[in-house]
């Protein structure tokens, strides 16, 4: 069936089918990540991002494509995970911009919206790299605009075909892809989405239902939630249709009624999200501003218990822990000048950050990047004039920056790409100096930190003329594979050798959950003899995936 025009409900079916298709193929997309280390999460990040976007419009009966895509873009923005997810959210943001004021669109207007999506994506990246998802969205946007096809189904068929052609060329644009014999993972994820949209039109799908996501990530997130205090039990979300221009008074009233508060105004709609113990009171205040819609109230404790499938005894234990956590945070009710949020994973590493004064640790990092909304909710939960965020992972920085832009607070993202950089940054903080001095000091401090990682290969490949077999131990320095071996201690020792120099003074070692403590202690003793003029510190990080995280300063 041909489509000369598409409205909001047709577009809804297109993106739901796209989300389902990417959910099915996310592991394949993950497998395309260039490095053979266990952090290939491009497919997962993009799938979770578009899924969050679709959930935003899951109950929408609206037929206007402008309204549907605007809500979709908001959902993608809040749910964006990792660099690929943030770029995808910006693509939807650009598409939304391209169809403003339209109840339905024709093929030319759809083509123009794709081109707007490309422009928005490129603007979001400080140093755009060709041969990536950016190249694919630009190519399909340009091809769509040049097309003379009036049938949107056939237009999308052309777009997908040209997108596939460009994707196959990405190894020629990025030597690292050619060496690994793969195409770009983000580009493939985008192509899967476009193919899903095309199939929805081709097969004339009606009211497509969102398929259930894999449970592994959900359960992991639920366990992480259980380790934090659920002080306010009801997740309350709704829209206010209002002509009120100033929402500061309303935001102020809600401030003391919960946490994880987001109050965002867009034209004549106010979107509210808050965790509270009295959703009725919140709604009674909101209705004074205008008509309410899309009201959604979830009992978070009940959801948590259901996901984990725990019995009554475990439930009672969990409630006791929540009570203890509430008591430990009672003293945080007063506002303070500065607060810190850190992203990390590993019981030992999390404890180190807390001991150094971090107010909240967001559980995440490799393979489980927090979303923009995760970071934003944490920012809004901290009662401080200025909030510093330490992403501690290059794939979290873009989501952190988006969260900072959405917050009404003063937020400073310190661009830490590794755990050691995050630890060094917070130790450089001085509460007695002003904000700019602190930002400069922390950014200067992280530039002096060299970081090494020891992990394992998840597949056979060749990187920088190194023949790598699945299961090999890999030693990385600043993200580049420098050592390949069979023994994790030998590989770790070798990268420390490469990292140290005449001016090196401190070696820090954080060993993972799969390391034997006695063996680590023996290894450290050997290092102390070899580097007798340097200080060597060793900590139990209990991090997954990485046998060792090491730094030299």
C-alpha positions in Angstrom: 0.0 0.0 0.0 1.3 3.4 -0.9 1.3 6.4 1.4 1.3 9.9 -0.1 0.9 11.3 3.4 1.5 10.1 6.9 -0.1 11.3 10.1 0.8 10.9 13.8 -0.7 7.4 14.2 1.0 6.1 11.1 4.3 7.5 12.3 3.6 5.9 15.7 3.4 2.5 14.1 6.6 3.2 12.2 8.7 4.0 15.2 7.2 1.2 17.4 8.1 -1.3 14.7 11.6 0.3 14.4 12.0 -0.1 18.2 11.0 -3.8 18.1 13.3 -4.5 15.2 16.3 -2.9 17.0 15.5 -4.8 20.2 15.7 -8.0 18.2 19.0 -7.0 16.5 20.7 -5.1 19.3 23.2 -7.9 20.1 24.2 -8.0 16.5 24.8 -4.3 16.5 26.7 -4.7 19.8 29.0 -7.2 18.1 30.1 -4.6 15.5 31.9 -2.5 18.1 35.5 -2.2 17.0 37.4 -3.1 20.1 37.1 -6.7 21.2 36.7 -5.7 24.9 33.4 -6.5 26.8 31.9 -3.0 26.5 30.1 -3.2 23.1 26.8 -1.6 24.0 26.0 0.6 21.0 23.0 -1.6 20.1 21.8 -1.7 23.7 22.1 2.0 24.2 20.2 2.9 21.0 17.5 0.3 21.7 16.9 1.6 25.2 16.8 5.2 23.9 14.2 4.6 21.1 12.2 2.3 23.5 12.0 5.1 26.0 10.9 7.5 23.3 8.2 5.1 22.2 7.0 4.6 25.8 6.5 8.4 25.9 3.8 8.1 23.1 2.5 4.6 24.0 -1.0 5.7 24.9 -1.2 8.6 22.5 -4.4 8.8 20.5 -3.2 12.0 18.8 -3.3 12.0 15.0 -1.2 15.1 14.5 2.3 14.1 13.5 3.7 17.3 14.9 2.5 16.3 18.4 3.5 12.7 18.2 7.0 13.4 17.0 7.5 16.2 19.5 6.6 13.8 22.4 8.8 11.1 20.8 11.7 13.5 20.7 11.2 14.4 24.4 11.2 10.7 25.3 14.4 10.1 23.3 16.1 13.1 24.9 15.3 12.0 28.5 16.1 8.3 27.8 19.3 8.8 25.8 22.1 6.5 26.8 25.6 6.6 25.6 26.9 8.7 22.7 25.0 6.7 20.2 21.7 7.2 22.1 22.3 10.9 22.5 23.0 11.3 18.8 19.8 9.3 18.1 17.8 11.6 20.4 19.2 14.6 18.5 18.1 13.0 15.2 14.5 12.8 16.5 14.8 16.3 17.8 15.7 17.5 14.3 13.0 15.5 12.7 10.5 17.1 15.1 11.8 20.6 14.2 11.4 19.7 10.5 7.7 19.0 10.8 6.5 21.8 13.1 3.0 22.9 12.4 2.1 19.8 10.4 -0.9 17.5 11.1 0.4 15.2 8.4 3.3 15.3 6.0 4.1 14.3 2.4 7.2 12.7 1.0 9.0 16.0 0.5 8.3 17.2 4.1 9.4 13.8 5.4 12.6 14.1 3.4 13.2 17.6 4.8 12.7 16.3 8.3 15.4 13.6 7.9 17.7 16.3 6.7 16.9 18.4 9.8 17.6 15.3 11.8 21.1 15.2 10.3 21.8 18.8 11.0 20.7 18.5 14.6 22.9 15.4 15.1 26.0 17.1 13.7 25.5 20.1 15.9 25.4 17.9 19.0 28.9 16.5 18.4 31.9 18.8 19.0 34.2 17.0 16.5 32.1 15.0 14.1 33.7 11.9 12.7 32.8 10.6 9.2 32.2 6.9 8.9 29.8 6.9 11.8 26.1 7.2 12.5 26.5 10.9 11.5 27.5 10.0 8.0 24.6 7.6 7.6 21.9 10.1 8.8 23.4 12.9 6.6 23.5 10.6 3.6 19.9 9.3 3.9 18.7 12.9 4.5 20.5 14.1 1.4 19.2 11.2 -0.7 15.7 11.7 0.5 15.7 15.4 -0.4 17.0 14.6 -3.9 14.4 11.9 -4.5 11.4 12.6 -6.7 9.4 9.8 -5.1 6.0 10.9 -3.9 5.1 7.6 -2.2 6.7 7.7 1.3 6.9 3.8 1.3 9.0 3.8 -1.8 11.0 6.8 -0.6 11.9 5.0 2.6 12.9 2.0 0.5 15.2 4.2 -1.5 16.6 5.7 1.8 17.3 2.3 3.3 19.0 1.1 0.1 21.2 4.2 0.0 21.8 4.0 3.7 23.0 0.4 3.3 25.3 1.4 0.5 26.9 4.2 2.6 27.1 1.9 5.6 29.1 -0.6 3.6 31.5 2.3 2.7 32.2 3.2 6.4 35.3 0.9 6.6 36.9 3.0 3.8 36.3 6.1 5.9 37.6 4.8 9.2 40.7 2.6 9.0 39.9 1.1 12.4 36.7 -0.3 11.0 38.5 -1.8 8.0 41.1 -3.5 10.3 38.4 -5.0 12.4 36.4 -6.0 9.3 33.2 -4.4 10.5 30.9 -1.6 9.5 30.0 1.2 12.0 27.8 0.0 14.9 25.9 3.2 15.3 25.3 3.4 11.6 24.0 -0.1 11.6 21.7 0.7 14.5 20.2 3.7 12.6 19.8 1.6 9.4 17.8 -1.0 11.5 15.6 1.7 12.7 14.9 3.0 9.2 14.3 -0.5 7.9 11.8 -1.0 10.7 10.0 2.2 9.8 9.9 1.1 6.1 8.5 -2.3 6.9 5.7 -0.8 8.9 4.6 1.1 5.8 5.3 -1.7 3.4 3.2 -4.2 5.4 0.5 -1.7 6.3 0.9 -2.4 10.0 -1.8 -1.0 12.2 -1.4 -0.2 15.9 1.9 -2.0 16.4 2.5 -3.1 20.0 5.9 -2.6 21.7 7.6 -5.9 22.4 8.9 -6.7 25.9 12.5 -5.8 26.3 15.1 -8.3 27.6 15.0 -8.7 31.4 18.7 -8.8 32.2 19.1 -5.0 32.0 15.8 -4.4 33.9 16.8 -6.7 36.7 20.2 -5.1 37.0 18.6 -1.6 37.2 16.2 -2.8 39.8 19.0 -4.2 42.0 20.8 -0.9 41.7 17.7 0.9 42.7 17.4 -1.3 45.8 20.8 -0.1 46.9 19.6 3.5 47.0 17.1 5.1 49.3 13.5 5.0 48.0 12.5 7.9 50.3 9.5 8.8 48.1 7.5 5.9 46.9 5.3 7.1 44.1 6.7 8.0 40.6 4.2 10.7 39.5 4.0 12.0 35.9 1.5 14.1 34.1 1.0 17.0 31.6 -0.6 20.3 32.4 -2.2 22.2 29.5 -1.7 25.7 30.6 -1.2 29.3 29.4 0.7 30.2 32.5 4.1 31.6 31.5 5.9 31.6 34.8 6.1 28.2 36.5 8.7 29.1 39.2 6.0 29.3 42.0 4.6 25.9 41.0 8.1 24.4 40.9 8.8 25.9 44.4 5.7 24.4 45.9 6.7 20.9 44.7 10.3 21.3 45.8 9.6 20.1 49.3 7.2 17.3 48.3 9.6 14.9 46.8 12.7 14.4 44.8 13.8 13.5 41.2 11.7 16.5 40.2 11.5 17.6 36.6 9.2 20.5 35.6 9.6 21.5 32.0 7.5 24.0 30.0 7.2 23.7 26.3 4.8 26.2 24.7 1.4 25.6 26.4 2.3 22.2 28.0 4.1 21.7 31.3 5.6 18.2 31.8 5.9 17.2 35.4 7.8 14.2 36.9 8.3 13.8 40.7 8.9 11.1 43.2 6.6 11.9 46.1 4.6 10.3 49.0 1.5 12.4 48.2 0.7 12.3 44.5 -2.8 13.6 45.3 -1.5 16.8 46.8 0.8 17.3 43.8 -2.1 16.9 41.4 -4.3 19.3 43.4 -1.7 22.0 43.0 -1.2 21.2 39.3 -4.9 21.4 38.4 -4.8 25.1 39.5 -2.7 25.8 36.5 -4.8 24.1 33.9 -6.2 20.8 32.6 -4.3 17.6 33.4 -3.6 14.7 31.0 -1.4 11.6 30.7 -1.5 11.1 34.5 0.7 8.1 35.5 1.4 7.1 39.1 3.6 4.1 39.9 4.4 2.5 43.2 8.2 2.2 42.9 8.6 -0.1 45.9 6.0 -2.5 44.5 7.7 -2.4 41.1 11.0 -3.1 42.6 9.7 -6.1 44.5 8.0 -7.4 41.5 11.0 -7.2 39.2 13.3 -8.9 41.6 10.6 -11.5 42.5 11.6 -11.5 46.2 9.7 -13.1 49.0 8.2 -11.5 52.1 11.3 -12.0 54.2 13.5 -10.3 51.6 10.9 -7.6 51.2 11.0 -6.8 54.9 14.8 -6.8 54.9 14.7 -4.4 51.9 12.3 -2.0 53.7 14.6 -2.0 56.8 17.5 -1.1 54.6 15.5 1.8 53.0 14.7 3.1 56.5 18.4 3.0 57.4 19.3 4.8 54.2 16.7 7.5 54.9 18.2 8.1 58.3 21.7 8.3 56.8 20.5 11.1 54.4 18.5 13.1 57.0 21.4 15.5 57.4 21.2 16.4 53.6 18.0 18.3 53.9 19.8 21.6 54.2 21.2 23.3 51.1 24.9 23.4 50.6 27.2 25.3 48.3 28.6 22.3 46.3 27.6 18.7 45.7 29.1 15.9 43.6 27.6 13.1 41.5 29.7 10.3 40.2 29.1 7.5 37.7 30.9 4.3 38.6 30.4 0.6 39.1 32.0 -1.8 41.6 31.3 -1.8 45.3 34.8 -0.8 46.3 35.1 2.0 43.7 31.7 3.3 44.7 32.8 3.4 48.4 36.0 5.3 47.5 33.9 8.0 45.8 31.6 8.2 48.8 34.5 8.4 51.2 35.9 11.3 49.1 32.7 13.2 49.6 30.6 12.3 46.6 26.9 12.9 47.4 25.4 10.4 45.0 26.9 7.6 43.0 25.0 6.5 39.9 25.6 2.9 39.3 26.8 2.6 35.7 29.7 2.8 33.2 30.7 0.2 30.7 27.8 -1.8 29.3 25.3 0.1 31.4 25.4 3.8 30.6 22.9 5.8 32.6 20.4 7.8 30.7 20.0 11.6 30.5 17.0 11.3 32.8 18.9 9.1 35.3 21.5 11.9 35.6 19.0 14.7 35.6 16.9 13.1 38.3 20.0 12.7 40.4 21.0 16.4 39.8 17.6 17.5 40.9 17.7 15.4 44.0 20.8 17.0 45.3 20.2 20.1 47.5 23.1 22.3 46.4 23.8 25.6 44.7 26.2 24.0 42.3 26.4 20.3 41.3 29.6 18.8 39.8 29.1 15.6 37.7 31.9 13.2 37.1 30.9 10.9 34.2 34.1 8.8 34.5 33.4 7.3 31.0 33.7 8.9 27.6 30.4 7.3 26.6 28.5 9.1 29.5 29.7 12.6 28.9 27.2 13.5 26.2 24.3 12.3 28.3 25.6 14.3 31.3 25.9 17.4 29.2 22.3 17.0 28.0 21.2 16.6 31.6 23.0 19.7 32.6 21.2 21.7 29.9 17.8 20.5 31.1 18.4 21.3 34.7 17.6 24.6 36.3 20.6 24.3 38.6 24.2 25.4 38.1 25.7 22.2 36.9 29.4 21.6 35.9 30.3 18.5 34.0 34.0 17.7 34.6 34.9 15.6 31.5 36.4 12.6 33.3 36.7 9.6 31.0 38.1 7.1 33.5 37.6 6.2 37.2 41.1 7.4 38.1 40.4 10.7 36.5 37.3 11.0 38.6 39.1 10.2 41.8 41.8 12.7 41.0 39.3 15.4 40.1 37.5 15.3 43.4 40.7 15.2 45.4 41.7 18.5 43.5 38.5 20.2 44.7 38.9 22.9 47.3 35.7 24.2 49.0 37.5 27.5 50.0 38.0 28.7 46.4 35.4 29.9 43.9 33.6 27.9 41.3 35.8 28.8 38.3 39.0 28.1 40.2 37.7 24.7 41.1 36.7 23.8 37.6 40.1 24.8 36.3 41.9 22.9 39.0 39.9 19.7 38.5 40.3 19.9 34.7 44.0 20.5 35.0 44.4 17.6 37.5 42.7 15.1 35.2 45.1 16.0 32.4 48.0 14.6 34.5 46.4 11.2 35.0 47.4 8.2 32.7 44.9 5.4 32.9 45.4 1.7 32.0 42.9 -1.1 31.9 43.3 -4.9 31.9 40.4 -7.0 30.5 39.8 -9.9 28.2 39.0 -10.2 24.5 35.4 -11.3 23.6 36.2 -12.2 20.0 39.0 -12.9 17.5 40.2 -9.8 15.7 43.3 -7.8 14.6 43.9 -4.4 16.1 47.0 -2.3 15.3 48.7 -5.4 13.8 48.1 -7.3 17.0 46.5 -10.7 16.5 43.9 -11.1 19.2 42.1 -14.4 20.1 39.0 -14.7 22.1 39.9 -15.0 25.8 43.3 -13.2 25.5 44.2 -10.8 28.2 44.3 -7.2 26.9 46.1 -4.2 28.3 44.8 -0.8 27.3 46.4 2.6 27.8 44.2 5.6 27.3 41.7 3.3 25.4 44.3 1.8 23.0 45.3 -1.8 23.1 49.0 -1.9 24.0 49.5 -5.4 25.4 48.1 -8.9 24.5 48.9 -11.9 26.7 47.6 -14.8 28.7 48.4 -13.7 32.2 46.5 -10.7 33.7 49.3 -9.9 36.2 52.0 -9.9 33.5 49.9 -7.8 31.2 49.2 -5.4 34.0 52.9 -5.1 34.8 53.7 -4.5 31.2 51.3 -1.6 30.8 52.5 0.0 34.1 56.0 -0.2 32.6 54.8 1.7 29.6 52.9 4.3 31.6 55.7 5.2 34.1 58.4 7.8 33.4 61.0 9.9 35.1 58.4 12.3 36.6 56.0 9.6 37.7 55.3 9.6 41.5 52.2 7.5 42.2 50.8 4.2 40.9 47.2 3.4 41.9 45.7 0.0 41.3 42.0 -1.0 41.6 41.5 -4.7 41.3 38.3 -6.3 40.1 35.8 -8.8 41.5 37.5 -11.7 39.7 40.9 -11.1 41.2 42.3 -13.1 44.2 43.4 -10.8 47.0 46.4 -12.8 48.0 47.7 -13.0 44.4 47.1 -9.2 44.1 49.1 -8.6 47.3 52.0 -10.7 45.9 51.9 -8.7 42.7 52.0 -5.4 44.5 55.0 -6.5 46.6 56.9 -7.1 43.3 55.9 -3.7 42.0 57.1 -2.0 45.2 60.5 -3.6 44.8 60.7 -2.5 41.1 59.4 1.0 41.7 60.9 1.7 45.1 61.0 5.5 44.5 57.3 5.6 43.8 54.2 5.4 46.0 52.0 2.4 45.2 48.4 2.3 46.4 46.1 -0.7 45.9 42.4 -0.9 46.4 39.7 -3.5 46.1 37.5 -1.9 43.4 35.3 -5.1 42.9 34.5 -3.8 39.4 33.2 -6.2 36.8 34.8 -6.7 33.4 38.1 -5.3 34.2 40.7 -7.3 36.2 42.6 -4.1 36.9 42.2 -0.3 36.5 45.5 1.4 37.0 46.7 5.0 36.9 50.0 6.7 37.0 50.5 10.3 38.1 
